[in-house]
Coordinates of C-alpha atoms in Angstrom, one line a residue:
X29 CA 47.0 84.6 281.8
X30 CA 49.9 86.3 279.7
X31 CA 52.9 86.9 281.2
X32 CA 55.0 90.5 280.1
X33 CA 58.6 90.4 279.7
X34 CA 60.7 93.4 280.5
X35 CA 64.3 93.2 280.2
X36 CA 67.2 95.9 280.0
X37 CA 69.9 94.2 278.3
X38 CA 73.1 95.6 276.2
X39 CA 71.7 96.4 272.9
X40 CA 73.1 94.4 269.8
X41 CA 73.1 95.5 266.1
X42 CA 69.6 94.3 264.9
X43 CA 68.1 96.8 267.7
X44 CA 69.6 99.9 265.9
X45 CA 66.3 101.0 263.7
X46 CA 64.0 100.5 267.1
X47 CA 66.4 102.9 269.0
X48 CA 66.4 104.8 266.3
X49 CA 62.3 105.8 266.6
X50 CA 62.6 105.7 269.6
X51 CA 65.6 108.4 269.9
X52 CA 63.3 110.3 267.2
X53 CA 60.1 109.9 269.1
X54 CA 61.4 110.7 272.5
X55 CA 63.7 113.9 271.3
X56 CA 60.5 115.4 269.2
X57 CA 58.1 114.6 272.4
X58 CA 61.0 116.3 274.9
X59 CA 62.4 119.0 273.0
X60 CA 59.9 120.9 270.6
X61 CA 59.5 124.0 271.8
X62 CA 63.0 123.9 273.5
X63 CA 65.4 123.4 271.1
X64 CA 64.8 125.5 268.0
X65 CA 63.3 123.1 265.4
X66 CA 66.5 123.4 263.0
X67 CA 68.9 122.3 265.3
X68 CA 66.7 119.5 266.6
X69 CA 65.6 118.1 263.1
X70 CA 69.2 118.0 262.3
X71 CA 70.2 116.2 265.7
X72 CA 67.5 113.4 265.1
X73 CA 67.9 113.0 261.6
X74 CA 72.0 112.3 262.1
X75 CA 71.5 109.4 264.3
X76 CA 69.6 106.9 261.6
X77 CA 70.0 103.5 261.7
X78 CA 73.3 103.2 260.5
X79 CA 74.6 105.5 263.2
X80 CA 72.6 103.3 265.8
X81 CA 74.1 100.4 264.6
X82 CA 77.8 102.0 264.6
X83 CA 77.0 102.8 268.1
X84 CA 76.5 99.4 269.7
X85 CA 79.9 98.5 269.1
X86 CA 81.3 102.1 270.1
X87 CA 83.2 103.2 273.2
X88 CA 80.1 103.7 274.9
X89 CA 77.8 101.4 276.6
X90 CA 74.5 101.0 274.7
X91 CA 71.6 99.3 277.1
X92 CA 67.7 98.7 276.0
X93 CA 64.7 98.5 277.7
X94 CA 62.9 95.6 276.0
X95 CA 59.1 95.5 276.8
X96 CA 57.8 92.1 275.3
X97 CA 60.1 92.5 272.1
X98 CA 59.4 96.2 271.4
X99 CA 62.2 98.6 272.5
X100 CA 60.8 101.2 274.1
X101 CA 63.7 103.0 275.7
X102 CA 67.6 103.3 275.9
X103 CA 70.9 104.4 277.7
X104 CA 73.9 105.3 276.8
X105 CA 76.7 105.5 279.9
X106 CA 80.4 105.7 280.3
X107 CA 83.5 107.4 281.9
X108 CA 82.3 111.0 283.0
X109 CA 83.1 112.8 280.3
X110 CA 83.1 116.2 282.6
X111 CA 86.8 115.8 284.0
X112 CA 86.4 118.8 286.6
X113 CA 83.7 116.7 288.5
X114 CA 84.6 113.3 291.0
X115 CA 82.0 111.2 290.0
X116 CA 83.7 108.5 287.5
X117 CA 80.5 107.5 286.1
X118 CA 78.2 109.4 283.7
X119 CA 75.0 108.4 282.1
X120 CA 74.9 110.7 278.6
X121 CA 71.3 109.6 277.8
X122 CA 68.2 107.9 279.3
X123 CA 65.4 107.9 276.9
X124 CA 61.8 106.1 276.4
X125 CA 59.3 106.1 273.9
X126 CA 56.4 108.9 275.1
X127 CA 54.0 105.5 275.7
X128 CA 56.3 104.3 278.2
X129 CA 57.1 107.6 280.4
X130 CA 55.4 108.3 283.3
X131 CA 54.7 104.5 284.9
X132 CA 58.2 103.1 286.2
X133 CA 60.4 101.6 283.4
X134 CA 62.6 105.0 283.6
X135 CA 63.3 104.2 287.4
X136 CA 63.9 100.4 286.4
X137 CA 66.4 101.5 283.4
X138 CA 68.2 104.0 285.2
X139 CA 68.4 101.4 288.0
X140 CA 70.1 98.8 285.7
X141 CA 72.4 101.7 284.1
X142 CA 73.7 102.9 287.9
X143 CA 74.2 99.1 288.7
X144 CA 76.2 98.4 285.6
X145 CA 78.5 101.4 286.3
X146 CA 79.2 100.8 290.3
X147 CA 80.3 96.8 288.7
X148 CA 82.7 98.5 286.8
X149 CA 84.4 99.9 289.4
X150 CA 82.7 103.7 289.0
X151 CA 82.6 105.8 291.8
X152 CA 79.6 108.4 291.9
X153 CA 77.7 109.3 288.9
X154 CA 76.5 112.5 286.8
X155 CA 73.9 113.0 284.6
X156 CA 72.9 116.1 282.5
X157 CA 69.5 117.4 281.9
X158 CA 68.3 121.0 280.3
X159 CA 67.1 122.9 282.7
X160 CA 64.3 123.5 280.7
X161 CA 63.1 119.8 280.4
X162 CA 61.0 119.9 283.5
X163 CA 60.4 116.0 283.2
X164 CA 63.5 114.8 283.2
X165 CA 64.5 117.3 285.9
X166 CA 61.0 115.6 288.2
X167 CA 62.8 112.5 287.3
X168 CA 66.3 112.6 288.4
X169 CA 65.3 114.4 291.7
X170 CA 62.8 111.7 292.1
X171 CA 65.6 109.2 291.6
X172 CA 68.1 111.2 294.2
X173 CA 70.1 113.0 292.5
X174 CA 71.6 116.4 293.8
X175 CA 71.5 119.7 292.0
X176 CA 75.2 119.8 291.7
X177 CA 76.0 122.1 288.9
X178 CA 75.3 124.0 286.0
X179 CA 76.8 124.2 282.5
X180 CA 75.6 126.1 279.0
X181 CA 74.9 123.8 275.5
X182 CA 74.1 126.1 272.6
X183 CA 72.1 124.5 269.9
X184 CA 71.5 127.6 266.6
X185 CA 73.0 130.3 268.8
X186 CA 70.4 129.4 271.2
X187 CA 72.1 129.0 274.9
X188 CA 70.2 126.9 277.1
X189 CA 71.1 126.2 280.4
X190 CA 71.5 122.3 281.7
X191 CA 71.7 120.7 285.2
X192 CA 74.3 118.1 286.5
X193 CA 72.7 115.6 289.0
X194 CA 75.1 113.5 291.0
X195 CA 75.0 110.3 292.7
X196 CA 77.5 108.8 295.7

């Protein structure tokens, strides 16, 4: 019998070319036909390896989801960056590779992001979705959160409209 390790752990530099196919993988699989193509190629292309490496030493909090060596998702999370809410906690991103959706490591990431913020003394949580991204909105209701409010990101003179989920 083999066993399968899954840890979510902070991500260190020699992870930053894994999250970066799996940012590039996850955005194509999620946003094609959402975003318009320019604005998304440019977005994926701008976070390469170096940028991924840059970021595990940046303000934010960088977390993996290691499934027997192979990173198949991350998490970025931090101060809520949206000062006209409560909630002190925000988690900007929550991403897997499309292989790993749909069978329970999102809930198990999410679930170590939340914890890590409530130990550091946040109170409450947002997180953003497009409105549009009917997976990640399945998700997040699945996971609790309440349709709290709405804002507008504009990517190519395209407006699309996003949802902010909150959490106690």
């Amino acid at each position: 019998m083999k066993t399968l390790s899954i840890d979510v752990r902070r991500a260190e530099p020699h992870d930053a070319r894994a999250i970066s196919e799996v940012h590039r993988l996850s955005w194509q699989y999620t946003y094609t036909g959402i975003i318009p193509h320019r604005a998304l190629s440019h977005m994926i292309e701008r976070r390469g390896e170096a940028w991924w490496r840059k970021a595990t030493s940046g303000p934010a909090t960088l977390l993996v989801l290691d499934v027997a060596g192979e990173i198949a998702g991350y998490a970025t999370l931090g101060l809520n960056r949206a000062r006209a809410l409560p909630q002190e906690g925000e988690i900007y991103e929550l991403y897997l590779r499309p292989e790993y959706q749909g069978i329970g490591l999102g809930r198990l990431l999410f679930g170590e992001a939340r914890r890590l913020l409530k130990s550091l003394g946040c109170k409450g949580l947002v997180v953003w979705c497009l409105e549009e991204n009917e997976n990640a909105d399945r998700f997040y209701r699945g996971q609790g959160g309440a349709d709290f409010c709405e804002g507008i990101e504009t990517f190519d003179r395209k407006q699309l409209k996003k949802i902010g989920f909150v959490w106690p």
